[in-house]
mmCIF file of C-alpha atoms in Angstrom:
data_model
loop_
_atom_site.group_PDB
_atom_site.id
_atom_site.type_symbol
_atom_site.label_atom_id
_atom_site.label_comp_id
_atom_site.label_asym_id
_atom_site.label_seq_id
_atom_site.Cartn_x
_atom_site.Cartn_y
_atom_site.Cartn_z
ATOM 1 C CA UNK A 60 11.984 17.473 49.800
ATOM 2 C CA UNK A 61 15.256 16.632 48.356
ATOM 3 C CA UNK A 62 17.577 14.078 48.485
ATOM 4 C CA UNK A 63 20.169 15.955 51.568
ATOM 5 C CA UNK A 64 16.704 16.522 53.563
ATOM 6 C CA UNK A 65 15.923 12.607 53.237
ATOM 7 C CA UNK A 66 19.093 11.780 54.154
ATOM 8 C CA UNK A 67 19.509 14.162 57.292
ATOM 9 C CA UNK A 68 15.990 12.956 58.581
ATOM 10 C CA UNK A 69 17.248 9.381 58.349
ATOM 11 C CA UNK A 70 20.085 10.326 60.260
ATOM 12 C CA UNK A 71 18.375 11.965 62.753
ATOM 13 C CA UNK A 72 15.716 9.546 63.491
ATOM 14 C CA UNK A 73 18.860 6.387 63.448
ATOM 15 C CA UNK A 74 17.303 4.849 60.197
ATOM 16 C CA UNK A 75 19.905 5.585 58.026
ATOM 17 C CA UNK A 76 21.347 1.989 58.263
ATOM 18 C CA UNK A 77 17.587 0.356 58.029
ATOM 19 C CA UNK A 78 17.142 2.245 54.543
ATOM 20 C CA UNK A 79 20.728 0.915 53.148
ATOM 21 C CA UNK A 80 22.915 3.624 53.859
ATOM 22 C CA UNK A 81 24.363 6.904 52.509
ATOM 23 C CA UNK A 82 25.368 5.447 48.897
ATOM 24 C CA UNK A 83 22.263 3.486 48.800
ATOM 25 C CA UNK A 84 19.947 6.605 50.018
ATOM 26 C CA UNK A 85 22.159 8.797 47.429
ATOM 27 C CA UNK A 86 21.450 6.627 44.477
ATOM 28 C CA UNK A 87 17.705 6.384 44.515
ATOM 29 C CA UNK A 88 17.015 9.449 42.605
ATOM 30 C CA UNK A 89 18.712 7.831 39.432
ATOM 31 C CA UNK A 90 16.023 4.689 39.704
ATOM 32 C CA UNK A 91 13.288 7.059 39.927
ATOM 33 C CA UNK A 92 11.177 7.608 36.320
ATOM 34 C CA UNK A 93 10.967 10.598 34.947
ATOM 35 C CA UNK A 94 8.052 12.152 32.799
ATOM 36 C CA UNK A 95 10.425 13.295 30.349
ATOM 37 C CA UNK A 96 11.202 9.734 29.643
ATOM 38 C CA UNK A 97 7.499 8.571 29.083
ATOM 39 C CA UNK A 98 8.139 8.026 25.229
ATOM 40 C CA UNK A 99 10.825 5.601 26.005
ATOM 41 C CA UNK A 100 8.700 3.631 28.742
ATOM 42 C CA UNK A 101 6.068 3.459 26.478
ATOM 43 C CA UNK A 102 8.268 2.016 23.288
ATOM 44 C CA UNK A 103 9.546 -0.877 26.102
ATOM 45 C CA UNK A 104 5.968 -1.619 27.107
ATOM 46 C CA UNK A 105 4.878 -1.683 23.469
ATOM 47 C CA UNK A 106 7.797 -3.905 22.917
ATOM 48 C CA UNK A 107 6.998 -6.535 25.659
ATOM 49 C CA UNK A 108 3.212 -6.420 24.653
ATOM 50 C CA UNK A 109 4.327 -7.441 20.774
ATOM 51 C CA UNK A 110 6.629 -10.353 22.319
ATOM 52 C CA UNK A 111 3.726 -11.452 24.765
ATOM 53 C CA UNK A 112 1.355 -11.744 21.667
ATOM 54 C CA UNK A 113 4.244 -13.909 19.644
ATOM 55 C CA UNK A 114 4.196 -16.011 22.333
ATOM 56 C CA UNK A 115 0.180 -16.788 23.069
ATOM 57 C CA UNK A 116 0.330 -16.756 19.292
ATOM 58 C CA UNK A 117 3.078 -19.314 18.574
ATOM 59 C CA UNK A 118 2.324 -21.648 21.225
ATOM 60 C CA UNK A 119 -0.377 -23.574 19.107
ATOM 61 C CA UNK A 120 2.184 -24.008 16.785
ATOM 62 C CA UNK A 121 4.647 -25.535 18.991
ATOM 63 C CA UNK A 122 1.642 -27.634 20.417
ATOM 64 C CA UNK A 123 0.907 -28.954 16.515
ATOM 65 C CA UNK A 124 4.888 -29.603 16.256
ATOM 66 C CA UNK A 125 4.673 -32.311 19.173
ATOM 67 C CA UNK A 126 0.947 -33.280 18.461
ATOM 68 C CA UNK A 127 0.057 -33.550 15.098
ATOM 69 C CA UNK A 128 0.957 -35.127 11.699
ATOM 70 C CA UNK A 129 1.463 -31.879 9.682
ATOM 71 C CA UNK A 130 3.985 -31.455 7.451
ATOM 72 C CA UNK A 131 7.135 -28.841 8.679
ATOM 73 C CA UNK A 132 6.576 -26.873 5.627
ATOM 74 C CA UNK A 133 2.706 -26.138 6.316
ATOM 75 C CA UNK A 134 3.634 -25.087 10.003
ATOM 76 C CA UNK A 135 6.569 -22.706 8.931
ATOM 77 C CA UNK A 136 3.972 -21.302 7.262
ATOM 78 C CA UNK A 137 1.329 -21.348 9.686
ATOM 79 C CA UNK A 138 3.963 -19.622 11.849
ATOM 80 C CA UNK A 139 4.975 -16.783 9.584
ATOM 81 C CA UNK A 140 1.579 -15.866 8.725
ATOM 82 C CA UNK A 141 0.598 -15.292 12.650
ATOM 83 C CA UNK A 142 4.015 -13.335 13.211
ATOM 84 C CA UNK A 143 2.712 -11.282 9.914
ATOM 85 C CA UNK A 144 -0.856 -10.653 11.697
ATOM 86 C CA UNK A 145 1.047 -9.706 14.500
ATOM 87 C CA UNK A 146 2.766 -7.113 12.563
ATOM 88 C CA UNK A 147 -0.052 -5.707 10.850
ATOM 89 C CA UNK A 148 -1.839 -5.080 14.222
ATOM 90 C CA UNK A 149 1.175 -3.242 15.422
ATOM 91 C CA UNK A 150 1.680 -1.075 12.501
ATOM 92 C CA UNK A 151 -1.053 1.395 13.943
ATOM 93 C CA UNK A 152 0.487 4.321 15.621
ATOM 94 C CA UNK A 153 -2.722 5.744 17.120
ATOM 95 C CA UNK A 154 -4.692 8.993 15.982
ATOM 96 C CA UNK A 155 -2.477 11.368 14.544
ATOM 97 C CA UNK A 156 -3.919 15.098 13.506
ATOM 98 C CA UNK A 157 -4.284 16.121 9.896
ATOM 99 C CA UNK A 158 -1.787 18.522 9.750
ATOM 100 C CA UNK A 159 1.123 16.248 10.318
ATOM 101 C CA UNK A 160 -0.209 13.836 7.970
ATOM 102 C CA UNK A 161 -0.550 16.471 5.272
ATOM 103 C CA UNK A 162 2.764 18.224 6.073
ATOM 104 C CA UNK A 163 4.300 14.704 5.658
ATOM 105 C CA UNK A 164 2.724 13.922 2.619
ATOM 106 C CA UNK A 165 3.241 17.193 0.360
ATOM 107 C CA UNK A 166 6.920 16.636 1.693
ATOM 108 C CA UNK A 167 7.077 13.181 -0.200
ATOM 109 C CA UNK A 168 5.493 14.813 -3.077
ATOM 110 C CA UNK A 169 8.264 17.423 -3.178
ATOM 111 C CA UNK A 170 10.722 14.827 -3.180
ATOM 112 C CA UNK A 171 9.136 13.236 -5.519
ATOM 113 C CA UNK A 172 8.697 15.815 -7.794
ATOM 114 C CA UNK A 173 12.545 16.965 -7.285
ATOM 115 C CA UNK A 174 13.517 13.118 -8.064
ATOM 116 C CA UNK A 175 14.937 12.544 -4.432
ATOM 117 C CA UNK A 176 11.957 9.656 -4.567
ATOM 118 C CA UNK A 177 10.851 7.580 -7.244
ATOM 119 C CA UNK A 178 7.519 8.482 -8.598
ATOM 120 C CA UNK A 179 4.674 5.809 -8.999
ATOM 121 C CA UNK A 180 5.129 3.244 -11.750
ATOM 122 C CA UNK A 181 4.418 4.183 -15.157
ATOM 123 C CA UNK A 182 3.056 1.159 -17.086
ATOM 124 C CA UNK A 183 3.158 2.452 -20.800
ATOM 125 C CA UNK A 184 -0.386 3.121 -21.368
ATOM 126 C CA UNK A 185 -1.238 6.952 -21.491
ATOM 127 C CA UNK A 186 -5.004 6.605 -20.885
ATOM 128 C CA UNK A 187 -4.248 4.499 -18.278
ATOM 129 C CA UNK A 188 -1.041 6.358 -16.074
ATOM 130 C CA UNK A 189 -3.237 9.930 -16.663
ATOM 131 C CA UNK A 190 -6.288 7.944 -14.983
ATOM 132 C CA UNK A 191 -4.275 5.732 -12.436
ATOM 133 C CA UNK A 192 -1.655 8.220 -11.920
ATOM 134 C CA UNK A 193 0.734 5.106 -12.436
ATOM 135 C CA UNK A 194 0.853 2.046 -9.829
ATOM 136 C CA UNK A 195 1.151 3.632 -6.203
ATOM 137 C CA UNK A 196 3.551 2.131 -3.431
ATOM 138 C CA UNK A 197 1.381 0.025 -0.748
ATOM 139 C CA UNK A 198 -1.389 -0.240 -3.592
ATOM 140 C CA UNK A 199 -3.493 -3.496 -4.600
ATOM 141 C CA UNK A 200 -4.270 -3.577 -8.247
ATOM 142 C CA UNK A 201 -6.666 -6.333 -9.254
ATOM 143 C CA UNK A 202 -6.727 -7.318 -12.797
ATOM 144 C CA UNK A 203 -9.488 -9.639 -14.185
ATOM 145 C CA UNK A 204 -10.700 -11.383 -16.920
ATOM 146 C CA UNK A 205 -12.398 -14.633 -18.006
ATOM 147 C CA UNK A 206 -9.888 -17.182 -20.014
ATOM 148 C CA UNK A 207 -8.152 -16.273 -23.008
ATOM 149 C CA UNK A 208 -8.750 -12.728 -23.374
ATOM 150 C CA UNK A 209 -5.002 -11.255 -22.661
ATOM 151 C CA UNK A 210 -4.841 -10.601 -18.561
ATOM 152 C CA UNK A 211 -1.184 -12.292 -18.447
ATOM 153 C CA UNK A 212 0.080 -10.975 -21.479
ATOM 154 C CA UNK A 213 -1.031 -7.497 -20.642
ATOM 155 C CA UNK A 214 0.614 -7.739 -16.956
ATOM 156 C CA UNK A 215 3.475 -8.881 -18.930
ATOM 157 C CA UNK A 216 3.433 -5.775 -21.194
ATOM 158 C CA UNK A 217 3.335 -4.103 -17.837
ATOM 159 C CA UNK A 218 6.250 -5.296 -16.202
ATOM 160 C CA UNK A 219 8.396 -5.159 -19.350
ATOM 161 C CA UNK A 220 7.210 -1.150 -19.989
ATOM 162 C CA UNK A 221 8.135 -0.775 -16.368
ATOM 163 C CA UNK A 222 11.218 -3.007 -16.183
ATOM 164 C CA UNK A 223 12.977 -1.828 -19.337
ATOM 165 C CA UNK A 224 11.769 2.034 -19.919
ATOM 166 C CA UNK A 225 11.665 2.619 -16.196
ATOM 167 C CA UNK A 226 14.291 0.169 -14.519
ATOM 168 C CA UNK A 227 11.628 -0.725 -12.243
ATOM 169 C CA UNK A 228 12.491 -4.428 -10.040
ATOM 170 C CA UNK A 229 9.908 -6.533 -11.024
ATOM 171 C CA UNK A 230 8.978 -9.749 -9.145
ATOM 172 C CA UNK A 231 6.577 -12.148 -11.337
ATOM 173 C CA UNK A 232 4.789 -14.906 -9.515
ATOM 174 C CA UNK A 233 3.292 -17.391 -11.741
ATOM 175 C CA UNK A 234 1.272 -20.224 -10.718
ATOM 176 C CA UNK A 235 0.121 -21.088 -14.132
ATOM 177 C CA UNK A 236 2.820 -20.606 -16.759
ATOM 178 C CA UNK A 237 6.243 -21.957 -16.112
ATOM 179 C CA UNK A 238 9.489 -19.368 -16.076
ATOM 180 C CA UNK A 239 10.109 -20.520 -19.639
ATOM 181 C CA UNK A 240 6.989 -19.737 -21.041
ATOM 182 C CA UNK A 241 6.841 -16.101 -19.486
ATOM 183 C CA UNK A 242 10.256 -15.355 -20.802
ATOM 184 C CA UNK A 243 9.421 -16.656 -24.235
ATOM 185 C CA UNK A 244 6.066 -14.469 -24.063
ATOM 186 C CA UNK A 245 8.213 -11.631 -23.302
ATOM 187 C CA UNK A 246 10.727 -12.521 -26.349
ATOM 188 C CA UNK A 247 7.680 -12.576 -28.567
ATOM 189 C CA UNK A 248 6.502 -9.043 -27.653
ATOM 190 C CA UNK A 249 10.219 -7.572 -27.823
ATOM 191 C CA UNK A 250 10.889 -9.384 -31.285
ATOM 192 C CA UNK A 251 7.332 -9.234 -33.050
ATOM 193 C CA UNK A 252 7.516 -13.005 -33.620
ATOM 194 C CA UNK A 253 4.590 -15.298 -32.647
ATOM 195 C CA UNK A 254 5.097 -17.867 -29.985
ATOM 196 C CA UNK A 255 4.687 -20.409 -32.665
ATOM 197 C CA UNK A 256 7.586 -19.060 -34.753
ATOM 198 C CA UNK A 257 9.787 -18.977 -31.758
ATOM 199 C CA UNK A 258 9.383 -22.495 -31.550
ATOM 200 C CA UNK A 259 9.519 -23.813 -34.953
ATOM 201 C CA UNK A 260 12.690 -21.812 -36.009
ATOM 202 C CA UNK A 261 14.738 -22.705 -38.878
ATOM 203 C CA UNK A 262 18.263 -22.454 -38.537
ATOM 204 C CA UNK A 263 18.650 -21.178 -41.889
ATOM 205 C CA UNK A 264 16.598 -18.127 -41.139
ATOM 206 C CA UNK A 265 19.083 -15.373 -40.437
ATOM 207 C CA UNK A 266 16.659 -12.598 -40.234
ATOM 208 C CA UNK A 267 14.787 -14.535 -37.481
ATOM 209 C CA UNK A 268 17.870 -15.241 -35.587
ATOM 210 C CA UNK A 269 19.108 -12.044 -35.925
ATOM 211 C CA UNK A 270 15.716 -10.536 -34.337
ATOM 212 C CA UNK A 271 16.035 -12.814 -31.765
ATOM 213 C CA UNK A 272 19.834 -11.923 -30.696
ATOM 214 C CA UNK A 273 18.610 -8.415 -30.773
ATOM 215 C CA UNK A 274 15.184 -9.002 -28.485
ATOM 216 C CA UNK A 275 17.408 -11.668 -26.285
ATOM 217 C CA UNK A 276 20.394 -8.900 -25.975
ATOM 218 C CA UNK A 277 17.492 -6.434 -25.123
ATOM 219 C CA UNK A 278 15.878 -8.079 -22.277
ATOM 220 C CA UNK A 279 18.904 -9.957 -20.800
ATOM 221 C CA UNK A 280 19.512 -7.268 -18.267
ATOM 222 C CA UNK A 281 15.933 -5.834 -17.590
ATOM 223 C CA UNK A 282 15.157 -6.368 -13.606
ATOM 224 C CA UNK A 283 12.340 -8.761 -14.117
ATOM 225 C CA UNK A 284 12.922 -11.608 -11.599
ATOM 226 C CA UNK A 285 10.381 -14.649 -12.395
ATOM 227 C CA UNK A 286 9.312 -17.502 -9.710
ATOM 228 C CA UNK A 287 7.125 -20.177 -11.368
ATOM 229 C CA UNK A 288 6.552 -22.253 -8.041
ATOM 230 C CA UNK A 289 2.709 -23.571 -8.413
ATOM 231 C CA UNK A 290 1.873 -24.081 -5.100
ATOM 232 C CA UNK A 291 3.503 -20.819 -3.374
ATOM 233 C CA UNK A 292 1.028 -18.919 -0.657
ATOM 234 C CA UNK A 293 0.836 -14.981 0.192
ATOM 235 C CA UNK A 294 3.817 -15.715 3.025
ATOM 236 C CA UNK A 295 5.933 -17.166 0.836
ATOM 237 C CA UNK A 296 5.729 -14.456 -1.893
ATOM 238 C CA UNK A 297 6.037 -11.928 1.040
ATOM 239 C CA UNK A 298 9.358 -13.753 2.284
ATOM 240 C CA UNK A 299 10.872 -13.917 -1.039
ATOM 241 C CA UNK A 300 10.015 -10.487 -2.176
ATOM 242 C CA UNK A 301 11.784 -9.109 0.749
ATOM 243 C CA UNK A 302 14.817 -11.010 0.121
ATOM 244 C CA UNK A 303 14.959 -9.945 -3.364
ATOM 245 C CA UNK A 304 14.212 -5.855 -1.966
ATOM 246 C CA UNK A 305 17.564 -7.114 0.666
ATOM 247 C CA UNK A 306 19.150 -8.100 -2.743
ATOM 248 C CA UNK A 307 18.859 -5.527 -5.000
ATOM 249 C CA UNK A 308 17.982 -2.633 -2.504
ATOM 250 C CA UNK A 309 15.088 -1.687 -4.172
ATOM 251 C CA UNK A 310 11.490 -3.373 -5.605
ATOM 252 C CA UNK A 311 9.121 -1.307 -7.606
ATOM 253 C CA UNK A 312 6.313 -3.752 -8.386
ATOM 254 C CA UNK A 313 5.098 -7.354 -7.787
ATOM 255 C CA UNK A 314 2.954 -9.728 -10.055
ATOM 256 C CA UNK A 315 0.562 -12.269 -9.355
ATOM 257 C CA UNK A 316 -0.906 -14.700 -11.520
ATOM 258 C CA UNK A 317 -3.184 -15.348 -10.627
ATOM 259 C CA UNK A 318 -4.870 -15.360 -7.469
ATOM 260 C CA UNK A 319 -7.356 -18.327 -7.575
ATOM 261 C CA UNK A 320 -4.286 -20.586 -7.553
ATOM 262 C CA UNK A 321 -2.962 -19.370 -4.604
ATOM 263 C CA UNK A 322 -3.320 -21.237 -1.246
ATOM 264 C CA UNK A 323 -3.283 -20.388 2.500
ATOM 265 C CA UNK A 324 -0.855 -21.767 5.465
ATOM 266 C CA UNK A 325 -3.570 -23.338 6.995
ATOM 267 C CA UNK A 326 -5.679 -24.634 3.898
ATOM 268 C CA UNK A 327 -3.633 -27.896 3.834
ATOM 269 C CA UNK A 328 -4.461 -28.627 7.328
ATOM 270 C CA UNK A 329 -7.913 -28.478 7.533
ATOM 271 C CA UNK A 330 -11.062 -28.096 5.225
ATOM 272 C CA UNK A 331 -11.970 -24.737 5.050
ATOM 273 C CA UNK A 332 -14.021 -22.304 2.857
ATOM 274 C CA UNK A 333 -12.884 -21.630 -0.622
ATOM 275 C CA UNK A 334 -14.539 -18.077 -0.282
ATOM 276 C CA UNK A 335 -12.469 -17.207 3.266
ATOM 277 C CA UNK A 336 -9.282 -18.673 1.979
ATOM 278 C CA UNK A 337 -9.315 -15.990 -0.967
ATOM 279 C CA UNK A 338 -10.541 -13.352 1.461
ATOM 280 C CA UNK A 339 -7.493 -14.160 3.387
ATOM 281 C CA UNK A 340 -4.994 -14.230 0.682
ATOM 282 C CA UNK A 341 -6.635 -10.592 -0.653
ATOM 283 C CA UNK A 342 -6.107 -9.492 3.083
ATOM 284 C CA UNK A 343 -2.590 -10.886 3.023
ATOM 285 C CA UNK A 344 -1.588 -9.182 -0.460
ATOM 286 C CA UNK A 345 -3.236 -6.249 0.756
ATOM 287 C CA UNK A 346 -1.013 -6.361 4.285
ATOM 288 C CA UNK A 347 1.892 -7.440 1.493
ATOM 289 C CA UNK A 348 1.937 -4.392 -0.417
ATOM 290 C CA UNK A 349 1.769 -1.894 2.387
ATOM 291 C CA UNK A 350 4.626 -3.572 4.447
ATOM 292 C CA UNK A 351 7.257 -3.661 1.342
ATOM 293 C CA UNK A 352 5.833 -0.210 0.063
ATOM 294 C CA UNK A 353 5.397 -1.680 -3.532
ATOM 295 C CA UNK A 354 2.335 -1.820 -5.851
ATOM 296 C CA UNK A 355 0.918 -5.626 -6.195
ATOM 297 C CA UNK A 356 -1.161 -6.595 -9.450
ATOM 298 C CA UNK A 357 -2.794 -9.350 -8.526
ATOM 299 C CA UNK A 358 -4.594 -11.079 -11.576
ATOM 300 C CA UNK A 359 -8.204 -12.872 -11.320
ATOM 301 C CA UNK A 360 -10.497 -15.101 -12.640
ATOM 302 C CA UNK A 361 -14.054 -14.220 -13.591
ATOM 303 C CA UNK A 362 -17.032 -15.853 -12.721
ATOM 304 C CA UNK A 363 -18.424 -18.138 -16.178
ATOM 305 C CA UNK A 364 -21.566 -16.150 -15.691
ATOM 306 C CA UNK A 365 -20.310 -13.334 -17.921
ATOM 307 C CA UNK A 366 -19.834 -15.335 -20.778
ATOM 308 C CA UNK A 367 -23.398 -16.618 -20.153
ATOM 309 C CA UNK A 368 -24.937 -13.529 -19.927
ATOM 310 C CA UNK A 369 -22.998 -11.960 -22.848
ATOM 311 C CA UNK A 370 -22.569 -8.980 -20.803
ATOM 312 C CA UNK A 371 -19.910 -6.691 -19.662
ATOM 313 C CA UNK A 372 -18.240 -7.581 -16.119
ATOM 314 C CA UNK A 373 -19.158 -6.036 -13.015
ATOM 315 C CA UNK A 374 -17.476 -6.344 -9.004
ATOM 316 C CA UNK A 375 -19.972 -9.083 -8.334
ATOM 317 C CA UNK A 376 -18.460 -11.453 -11.010
ATOM 318 C CA UNK A 377 -14.903 -11.439 -8.903
ATOM 319 C CA UNK A 378 -14.608 -15.398 -8.294
ATOM 320 C CA UNK A 379 -14.667 -16.971 -5.499
ATOM 321 C CA UNK A 380 -15.128 -13.656 -2.759
ATOM 322 C CA UNK A 381 -16.092 -10.268 -2.641
ATOM 323 C CA UNK A 382 -13.635 -9.478 -0.555
ATOM 324 C CA UNK A 383 -11.345 -9.122 -3.460
ATOM 325 C CA UNK A 384 -12.842 -5.811 -4.268
ATOM 326 C CA UNK A 385 -13.164 -4.492 -0.670
ATOM 327 C CA UNK A 386 -8.980 -4.654 -0.087
ATOM 328 C CA UNK A 387 -8.143 -3.426 -3.970
ATOM 329 C CA UNK A 388 -7.698 -0.234 -4.234
ATOM 330 C CA UNK A 389 -8.436 -0.627 -8.063
ATOM 331 C CA UNK A 390 -10.189 -3.057 -9.974
ATOM 332 C CA UNK A 391 -9.764 -3.684 -13.812
ATOM 333 C CA UNK A 392 -11.578 -5.815 -16.362
ATOM 334 C CA UNK A 393 -10.437 -6.914 -19.742
ATOM 335 C CA UNK A 394 -13.382 -7.559 -21.909
ATOM 336 C CA UNK A 395 -13.619 -8.490 -25.448
ATOM 337 C CA UNK A 396 -16.789 -7.072 -26.169
ATOM 338 C CA UNK A 397 -16.753 -9.293 -29.647
ATOM 339 C CA UNK A 398 -16.285 -12.406 -28.057
ATOM 340 C CA UNK A 399 -19.067 -15.045 -28.603
ATOM 341 C CA UNK A 400 -17.431 -18.153 -27.004
ATOM 342 C CA UNK A 401 -14.675 -19.111 -24.882
ATOM 343 C CA UNK A 402 -12.600 -20.834 -27.399
ATOM 344 C CA UNK A 403 -12.965 -18.121 -29.983
ATOM 345 C CA UNK A 404 -10.577 -15.598 -31.212
ATOM 346 C CA UNK A 405 -6.997 -16.452 -29.434
ATOM 347 C CA UNK A 406 -5.215 -16.178 -32.618
ATOM 348 C CA UNK A 407 -7.575 -14.028 -34.664
ATOM 349 C CA UNK A 408 -6.157 -10.696 -35.934
ATOM 350 C CA UNK A 409 -5.198 -7.234 -33.837
ATOM 351 C CA UNK A 410 -8.743 -6.659 -32.521
ATOM 352 C CA UNK A 411 -9.905 -3.927 -29.715
ATOM 353 C CA UNK A 412 -10.392 -5.026 -26.033
ATOM 354 C CA UNK A 413 -11.828 -3.139 -23.180
ATOM 355 C CA UNK A 414 -9.751 -2.516 -20.002
ATOM 356 C CA UNK A 415 -12.788 -1.614 -17.654
ATOM 357 C CA UNK A 416 -11.684 0.333 -14.525
ATOM 358 C CA UNK A 417 -14.622 -0.844 -12.282
ATOM 359 C CA UNK A 418 -12.909 0.693 -8.968
ATOM 360 C CA UNK A 419 -10.606 3.289 -8.348
ATOM 361 C CA UNK A 420 -10.128 4.397 -4.704
ATOM 362 C CA UNK A 421 -8.319 7.613 -5.933
ATOM 363 C CA UNK A 422 -9.833 8.563 -8.793
ATOM 364 C CA UNK A 423 -12.620 8.101 -11.860
ATOM 365 C CA UNK A 424 -13.838 4.881 -13.328
ATOM 366 C CA UNK A 425 -13.362 4.868 -17.030
ATOM 367 C CA UNK A 426 -13.200 2.165 -19.915
ATOM 368 C CA UNK A 427 -10.263 2.454 -22.240
ATOM 369 C CA UNK A 428 -9.671 0.830 -25.482
ATOM 370 C CA UNK A 429 -6.402 -1.028 -26.202
ATOM 371 C CA UNK A 430 -5.603 -2.280 -29.386
ATOM 372 C CA UNK A 431 -4.843 -6.425 -28.722
ATOM 373 C CA UNK A 432 -2.427 -8.530 -31.066
ATOM 374 C CA UNK A 433 -2.829 -12.046 -29.743
ATOM 375 C CA UNK A 434 -0.213 -13.485 -32.227
ATOM 376 C CA UNK A 435 2.519 -11.292 -30.249
ATOM 377 C CA UNK A 436 0.519 -11.037 -27.110
ATOM 378 C CA UNK A 437 0.850 -7.503 -27.162
ATOM 379 C CA UNK A 438 -1.059 -5.019 -25.989
ATOM 380 C CA UNK A 439 -1.058 -1.174 -27.230
ATOM 381 C CA UNK A 440 -2.429 1.673 -27.056
ATOM 382 C CA UNK A 441 -2.259 4.323 -30.272
ATOM 383 C CA UNK A 442 -4.104 7.300 -28.714
ATOM 384 C CA UNK A 443 -6.209 8.251 -26.142
ATOM 385 C CA UNK A 444 -9.695 6.908 -26.276
ATOM 386 C CA UNK A 445 -10.940 6.859 -22.561
ATOM 387 C CA UNK A 446 -14.699 7.484 -21.867
ATOM 388 C CA UNK A 447 -16.013 7.788 -18.404
ATOM 389 C CA UNK A 448 -17.902 5.719 -16.119
ATOM 390 C CA UNK A 449 -21.196 6.606 -14.353
ATOM 391 C CA UNK A 450 -20.758 6.517 -10.519
ATOM 392 C CA UNK A 451 -20.549 2.978 -9.363
ATOM 393 C CA UNK A 452 -24.048 1.226 -7.970
ATOM 394 C CA UNK A 453 -21.673 -0.419 -4.993
ATOM 395 C CA UNK A 454 -22.348 -0.005 -1.452
ATOM 396 C CA UNK A 455 -20.415 2.934 0.245
ATOM 397 C CA UNK A 456 -16.636 2.822 1.049
ATOM 398 C CA UNK A 457 -15.678 0.360 -1.423
#
C-alpha cells in the first residue's frame, strides 16, 4: 500500500490524530531506509565501530594518565600505537574478485609506463635493480650484516643514488650516527675523499677545498632528510614521515639504521621479552610502509654466530627475532668472504663484498658481488656478476 491509502484508512477509522496528523504521516516515507542506500548505512556502521574500538582501546590509556607514574611521552606513544593498530585492522575491505584486483594493478602499471605515476625506486646497482625491480612502495626491505661490513654505507649509497639521480625524497633515521656523521659520509663518497682527509683539511690545499665546494654544491639541494634521535620508535618515525610527506607532497624512501636500537611505546613501561619487542617493531615497520605507500629499508644486526662459525649468513642469523624474516618482503645480507675478525680490514684497499639476497618475495634469490671501498665508504658494481641461489629451505609462506 502507498501513503495515500494509509492516510485514508486512518481517517476512516478515526485514528489520524493519534498517528500524528496528516503532515506527520505524509513525511514518514522520507525516514524509511532504502535498499539503494545500503553502502552509506554500512559506512556509518563501520565508522561507529571504529569510534567504539578507539574508545575501548584508549580507555586504559586514560586510566594510566590518572593512576600511574608513566611519563607523558610514553603515554602519547602508547596511544598513537593503539590508534595505528586500529587503523591497520580497518584497512581490509573484505574479499575482492581477482578480476578487479588484476584490472586495478594493470591500470597502475600502465600509468607507470606512461610516466603518470612514479616507478619503483631504482637504487643504482644494475643487478639489484634487475632482480628486485627497484624498491617497491609498501615493501619492507631488510639489509643485515655484522658490524663493520658496510651496511650503513650501502644504505647511504642507495639514498644518494635515489635522491641525486632520481629526485626521490628520502627520510633517513640514524639511531647510531649523528646527522653530522651521516652528512660527512655522503660528502666523503661524493668527493672521493676519505673521512679522515675531510676532518684534517689544510687551509692551503686549494684542490681539496675545490672538491669540497663541488661536492657541497651537488649535495646541498638533494632531498635527503636526516633525523638522528637515538631513542626514536616506530610510532614517532611514522608521524615524522607523515609530516614530511605532507610538507613535500611526496615521500619515496624511508631508511632506518638500525632496527635493534629501536624501542617500543610499551618497552619502557614494563619488562618485556626483547624478541617480542623486535617482532612488534618489525610488524609496525611493515604497517608503516603500507600506510605511507613507500618502501622502507631497515638495517639489522646479525648474530655473532656468523663470525664464530666463519660461514655465510642465513635467515636464522637475524638477531633477536625470527619475525623480521616473516614481515620482510626482501632480506639481504652483506658478507665479506675474506673477513677473519670483526676488527679486521675496515681501512683496507678496495675489496669484493657479497650482497646475498636471501629472501625475495617477488622473485629469485641471488648473490651479487659489489666492490667496496672503505676509504670513501662507497659500493660500486662495475658489471653484472650475479649468480642464482638454490631454492630456500625455509618454511612455506616466508
